[in-house]
Amino acid sequence: MDKIHLYSSIAAFARSIGRDLGDEVDFSILRTEALHGEGAIESPSFRTAYHAFLLIEAGKGSYTIDGETFPLGAGSYYFTNPGHVKSFRMEETVRGYIICFTDRALQTHYAGEIGRDFPFLFDQTIPVMQLEAADFERAQAYCRLLLSTSEQASPFREQLLAHQLVALLYLTKELLQRQGKTLQLDKRPAEIATDFKRQLNGQMLRLIKGLDPQPWQLTDYAEALQVHPNYLSQVVKAETGFTVKQLIDERLVAEATSLLQQSYLTVAEVAYRLGFDDASNFSRFFKRKTGQSPSKFRT
């Protein structure tokens, strides 16, 4: 069986197909033709550590996600979440927009509850939406605004992008509700992986509100989901490409960056809020994951 590659950013994926898009890690927006080039293109199966939203203006092709294939054409709007096994085939040049972002990028500048406000970001597979002209123009306007903002040198560029992205996510939520798109789960393992992500989201919310004393570990999630820890570990790794610990750590980093940027809590208070026994342990953890100390990140 061929190895399924996992890409941590759109820049890393672009390099795999011979394109250099710089070093954007947590957020990027591109024209699809700038990424895929002109003409037909077909990808092997791969996973990503980021969300990808695509709006198609013109072209023809298909994409396969978790074993199910969907046709693509003018007016198509769809997204994939971290961990999906996916591939695509473009029969001709596909023109439109591709927006990629990590949970960290959204969490850092969004004070709301992501799991409550945008539950579709934790689902496994959502079918392609084929938009009517008016809805397509609304989505296209947001994409144009995001692309324009991304090319500006504003000192508030990240904040502007985050708020514009949130507006697009609310539009996506509206479209999903109106079109009646529902979660497509064919296998129990996929359900378990999705339930784990939802449990993780809920536990992190309780943690930062002071309702839980410390982050849950693998055994805690296994007990909540009524499965054996080893089975949960295997399922999450197989369905997402990440270990349970990696997903917990990634969410802790996202919550930490949010608290450091959006609150006046000291580093020690942030550490305590996230269940660390002392600030030094938190600082070592944060620097290991981000390359910066909490104090340097805040400044």
Short mmCIF file of N, CA, C and O in Angstrom, two decimals, residues 104-174:
data_model
loop_
_atom_site.label_atom_id
_atom_site.label_comp_id
_atom_site.label_asym_id
_atom_site.label_seq_id
_atom_site.Cartn_x
_atom_site.Cartn_y
_atom_site.Cartn_z
N ARG A 104 -5.36 26.80 14.77
CA ARG A 104 -4.64 27.82 15.52
C ARG A 104 -4.88 29.21 14.93
O ARG A 104 -5.08 30.18 15.67
N ALA A 105 -4.88 29.34 13.61
CA ALA A 105 -5.09 30.63 12.97
C ALA A 105 -6.44 31.22 13.33
O ALA A 105 -6.57 32.42 13.58
N LEU A 106 -7.46 30.36 13.39
CA LEU A 106 -8.79 30.83 13.71
C LEU A 106 -8.92 31.11 15.20
O LEU A 106 -9.47 32.15 15.61
N GLN A 107 -8.41 30.22 16.02
CA GLN A 107 -8.56 30.34 17.47
C GLN A 107 -7.85 31.58 18.02
O GLN A 107 -8.32 32.23 18.96
N THR A 108 -6.73 31.95 17.41
CA THR A 108 -5.93 33.06 17.90
C THR A 108 -6.69 34.37 17.89
O THR A 108 -6.55 35.20 18.79
N HIS A 109 -7.54 34.57 16.87
CA HIS A 109 -8.20 35.86 16.72
C HIS A 109 -9.73 35.77 16.81
O HIS A 109 -10.42 36.74 16.49
N TYR A 110 -10.25 34.62 17.22
CA TYR A 110 -11.70 34.48 17.34
C TYR A 110 -12.06 34.15 18.77
O TYR A 110 -11.63 33.13 19.31
N ALA A 111 -12.84 35.02 19.39
CA ALA A 111 -13.15 34.86 20.81
C ALA A 111 -14.34 33.95 21.06
O ALA A 111 -14.63 33.59 22.20
N GLY A 112 -15.06 33.56 20.01
CA GLY A 112 -16.22 32.69 20.18
C GLY A 112 -15.83 31.24 20.38
O GLY A 112 -14.65 30.89 20.43
N GLU A 113 -16.83 30.38 20.50
CA GLU A 113 -16.61 28.94 20.67
C GLU A 113 -16.71 28.29 19.29
O GLU A 113 -17.79 28.15 18.72
N ILE A 114 -15.58 27.87 18.76
CA ILE A 114 -15.52 27.36 17.39
C ILE A 114 -16.40 26.13 17.22
O ILE A 114 -17.13 26.01 16.24
N GLY A 115 -16.33 25.20 18.17
CA GLY A 115 -17.12 23.98 18.05
C GLY A 115 -18.61 24.24 18.07
O GLY A 115 -19.38 23.55 17.41
N ARG A 116 -19.04 25.24 18.84
CA ARG A 116 -20.45 25.58 18.90
C ARG A 116 -20.89 26.36 17.67
O ARG A 116 -21.95 26.09 17.09
N ASP A 117 -20.07 27.31 17.26
CA ASP A 117 -20.45 28.19 16.16
C ASP A 117 -20.27 27.54 14.79
O ASP A 117 -21.04 27.79 13.86
N PHE A 118 -19.23 26.70 14.66
CA PHE A 118 -18.93 26.10 13.36
C PHE A 118 -18.71 24.59 13.51
O PHE A 118 -17.60 24.08 13.30
N PRO A 119 -19.73 23.84 13.90
CA PRO A 119 -19.55 22.40 14.14
C PRO A 119 -19.12 21.63 12.90
O PRO A 119 -18.52 20.56 13.01
N PHE A 120 -19.37 22.17 11.71
CA PHE A 120 -18.99 21.48 10.48
C PHE A 120 -17.47 21.38 10.33
O PHE A 120 -16.98 20.56 9.54
N LEU A 121 -16.71 22.17 11.09
CA LEU A 121 -15.26 22.07 11.04
C LEU A 121 -14.75 20.81 11.74
O LEU A 121 -13.56 20.50 11.66
N PHE A 122 -15.64 20.09 12.40
CA PHE A 122 -15.26 18.86 13.09
C PHE A 122 -15.89 17.63 12.44
O PHE A 122 -15.70 16.51 12.92
N ASP A 123 -16.65 17.82 11.37
CA ASP A 123 -17.30 16.70 10.70
C ASP A 123 -16.31 15.97 9.80
O ASP A 123 -15.25 16.49 9.45
N GLN A 124 -16.71 14.77 9.41
CA GLN A 124 -15.83 13.96 8.57
C GLN A 124 -15.94 14.33 7.09
O GLN A 124 -14.99 14.71 6.46
N THR A 125 -17.12 14.17 6.53
CA THR A 125 -17.29 14.40 5.09
C THR A 125 -18.57 15.16 4.82
O THR A 125 -19.64 14.73 5.24
N ILE A 126 -18.47 16.27 4.13
CA ILE A 126 -19.63 17.04 3.71
C ILE A 126 -19.64 17.06 2.19
O ILE A 126 -18.63 17.37 1.56
N PRO A 127 -20.76 16.72 1.54
CA PRO A 127 -20.81 16.73 0.08
C PRO A 127 -20.57 18.12 -0.50
O PRO A 127 -20.73 19.14 0.17
N VAL A 128 -20.21 18.15 -1.78
CA VAL A 128 -20.03 19.41 -2.50
C VAL A 128 -21.36 20.14 -2.59
O VAL A 128 -22.40 19.54 -2.84
N MET A 129 -21.33 21.46 -2.36
CA MET A 129 -22.51 22.28 -2.58
C MET A 129 -22.42 22.92 -3.97
O MET A 129 -21.35 23.43 -4.34
N GLN A 130 -23.50 22.87 -4.72
CA GLN A 130 -23.56 23.54 -6.01
C GLN A 130 -24.39 24.80 -5.82
O GLN A 130 -25.60 24.73 -5.61
N LEU A 131 -23.75 25.97 -5.86
CA LEU A 131 -24.39 27.21 -5.45
C LEU A 131 -25.17 27.87 -6.59
O LEU A 131 -24.74 27.87 -7.73
N GLU A 132 -26.31 28.44 -6.20
CA GLU A 132 -27.04 29.31 -7.12
C GLU A 132 -26.24 30.59 -7.33
O GLU A 132 -25.35 30.92 -6.55
N ALA A 133 -26.57 31.34 -8.38
CA ALA A 133 -25.77 32.50 -8.77
C ALA A 133 -25.61 33.51 -7.64
O ALA A 133 -24.51 34.00 -7.38
N ALA A 134 -26.70 33.83 -6.94
CA ALA A 134 -26.64 34.84 -5.88
C ALA A 134 -25.74 34.39 -4.73
O ALA A 134 -24.93 35.17 -4.21
N ASP A 135 -25.86 33.12 -4.32
CA ASP A 135 -25.02 32.60 -3.25
C ASP A 135 -23.56 32.52 -3.69
O ASP A 135 -22.64 32.79 -2.90
N PHE A 136 -23.35 32.13 -4.94
CA PHE A 136 -21.98 32.05 -5.46
C PHE A 136 -21.32 33.42 -5.42
O PHE A 136 -20.16 33.56 -5.01
N GLU A 137 -22.05 34.46 -5.80
CA GLU A 137 -21.49 35.81 -5.80
C GLU A 137 -21.15 36.28 -4.39
O GLU A 137 -20.16 36.98 -4.18
N ARG A 138 -21.96 35.88 -3.40
CA ARG A 138 -21.65 36.24 -2.01
C ARG A 138 -20.35 35.57 -1.57
O ARG A 138 -19.47 36.23 -0.98
N ALA A 139 -20.22 34.28 -1.84
CA ALA A 139 -18.99 33.57 -1.46
C ALA A 139 -17.79 34.12 -2.22
O ALA A 139 -16.70 34.28 -1.65
N GLN A 140 -17.99 34.43 -3.49
CA GLN A 140 -16.90 34.97 -4.30
C GLN A 140 -16.43 36.32 -3.78
O GLN A 140 -15.23 36.62 -3.76
N ALA A 141 -17.37 37.15 -3.30
CA ALA A 141 -17.01 38.45 -2.76
C ALA A 141 -16.12 38.31 -1.53
O ALA A 141 -15.14 39.05 -1.35
N TYR A 142 -16.43 37.34 -0.66
CA TYR A 142 -15.60 37.11 0.52
C TYR A 142 -14.20 36.64 0.10
O TYR A 142 -13.19 37.06 0.68
N CYS A 143 -14.14 35.77 -0.89
CA CYS A 143 -12.85 35.26 -1.35
C CYS A 143 -12.00 36.39 -1.93
O CYS A 143 -10.79 36.47 -1.67
N ARG A 144 -12.62 37.24 -2.70
CA ARG A 144 -11.88 38.37 -3.28
C ARG A 144 -11.35 39.28 -2.18
O ARG A 144 -10.21 39.77 -2.25
N LEU A 145 -12.17 39.52 -1.16
CA LEU A 145 -11.75 40.38 -0.06
C LEU A 145 -10.59 39.75 0.70
O LEU A 145 -9.61 40.44 1.04
N LEU A 146 -10.67 38.46 0.97
CA LEU A 146 -9.59 37.77 1.67
C LEU A 146 -8.29 37.82 0.86
O LEU A 146 -7.22 38.05 1.42
N LEU A 147 -8.39 37.60 -0.44
CA LEU A 147 -7.20 37.63 -1.28
C LEU A 147 -6.58 39.03 -1.29
O LEU A 147 -5.36 39.18 -1.17
N SER A 148 -7.42 40.06 -1.40
CA SER A 148 -6.93 41.43 -1.39
C SER A 148 -6.25 41.76 -0.07
O SER A 148 -5.15 42.35 -0.04
N THR A 149 -6.88 41.38 1.04
CA THR A 149 -6.30 41.65 2.36
C THR A 149 -4.98 40.92 2.55
O THR A 149 -4.04 41.46 3.14
N SER A 150 -4.90 39.69 2.06
CA SER A 150 -3.68 38.89 2.23
C SER A 150 -2.48 39.52 1.52
O SER A 150 -1.33 39.27 1.89
N GLU A 151 -2.76 40.35 0.52
CA GLU A 151 -1.68 40.97 -0.26
C GLU A 151 -1.29 42.33 0.27
O GLU A 151 -0.38 42.97 -0.25
N GLN A 152 -1.95 42.79 1.33
CA GLN A 152 -1.66 44.09 1.92
C GLN A 152 -0.63 43.97 3.03
O GLN A 152 -0.45 42.91 3.61
N ALA A 153 0.02 45.08 3.33
CA ALA A 153 1.05 45.10 4.37
C ALA A 153 0.53 45.75 5.65
O ALA A 153 1.29 46.36 6.39
N SER A 154 -0.74 45.63 5.93
CA SER A 154 -1.33 46.25 7.11
C SER A 154 -0.77 45.63 8.39
O SER A 154 -0.56 44.42 8.46
N PRO A 155 -0.54 46.43 9.42
CA PRO A 155 -0.10 45.87 10.71
C PRO A 155 -1.18 45.01 11.36
O PRO A 155 -0.91 44.25 12.29
N PHE A 156 -2.43 45.13 10.86
CA PHE A 156 -3.54 44.34 11.39
C PHE A 156 -3.99 43.27 10.39
O PHE A 156 -5.13 42.81 10.43
N ARG A 157 -3.09 42.87 9.53
CA ARG A 157 -3.42 41.91 8.47
C ARG A 157 -4.01 40.61 9.03
O ARG A 157 -5.04 40.14 8.54
N GLU A 158 -3.37 40.04 10.03
CA GLU A 158 -3.84 38.76 10.59
C GLU A 158 -5.23 38.91 11.20
O GLU A 158 -6.09 38.04 11.02
N GLN A 159 -5.46 39.99 11.91
CA GLN A 159 -6.77 40.21 12.53
C GLN A 159 -7.85 40.40 11.47
O GLN A 159 -8.96 39.87 11.59
N LEU A 160 -7.53 41.18 10.43
CA LEU A 160 -8.49 41.40 9.35
C LEU A 160 -8.83 40.09 8.65
O LEU A 160 -10.00 39.78 8.38
N LEU A 161 -7.81 39.30 8.35
CA LEU A 161 -8.04 38.01 7.68
C LEU A 161 -8.91 37.10 8.54
O LEU A 161 -9.81 36.42 8.03
N ALA A 162 -8.63 37.06 9.84
CA ALA A 162 -9.39 36.19 10.73
C ALA A 162 -10.86 36.59 10.76
O ALA A 162 -11.75 35.73 10.69
N HIS A 163 -11.15 37.88 10.85
CA HIS A 163 -12.54 38.33 10.91
C HIS A 163 -13.25 38.12 9.57
O HIS A 163 -14.43 37.76 9.54
N GLN A 164 -12.55 38.30 8.47
CA GLN A 164 -13.15 38.04 7.16
C GLN A 164 -13.39 36.54 6.97
O GLN A 164 -14.41 36.13 6.39
N LEU A 165 -12.47 35.71 7.48
CA LEU A 165 -12.66 34.27 7.42
C LEU A 165 -13.88 33.86 8.23
O LEU A 165 -14.67 33.00 7.79
N VAL A 166 -14.05 34.42 9.41
CA VAL A 166 -15.22 34.11 10.24
C VAL A 166 -16.50 34.44 9.49
O VAL A 166 -17.49 33.68 9.54
N ALA A 167 -16.53 35.57 8.78
CA ALA A 167 -17.71 35.93 8.00
C ALA A 167 -17.99 34.87 6.93
O ALA A 167 -19.15 34.49 6.72
N LEU A 168 -16.94 34.37 6.28
CA LEU A 168 -17.13 33.31 5.28
C LEU A 168 -17.64 32.03 5.93
O LEU A 168 -18.48 31.32 5.36
N LEU A 169 -17.16 31.72 7.13
CA LEU A 169 -17.62 30.52 7.84
C LEU A 169 -19.10 30.63 8.21
O LEU A 169 -19.83 29.63 8.13
N TYR A 170 -19.55 31.81 8.60
CA TYR A 170 -20.98 31.99 8.89
C TYR A 170 -21.81 31.83 7.61
O TYR A 170 -22.91 31.25 7.64
N LEU A 171 -21.30 32.32 6.49
CA LEU A 171 -22.00 32.11 5.23
C LEU A 171 -22.05 30.62 4.91
O LEU A 171 -23.09 30.10 4.48
N THR A 172 -20.95 29.91 5.13
CA THR A 172 -20.91 28.47 4.89
C THR A 172 -21.94 27.75 5.76
O THR A 172 -22.64 26.85 5.29
N LYS A 173 -22.03 28.15 7.01
CA LYS A 173 -23.01 27.56 7.93
C LYS A 173 -24.42 27.77 7.41
O LYS A 173 -25.26 26.84 7.42
N GLU A 174 -24.71 28.98 6.94
CA GLU A 174 -26.02 29.28 6.38
C GLU A 174 -26.31 28.41 5.15
O GLU A 174 -27.40 27.84 5.02
#
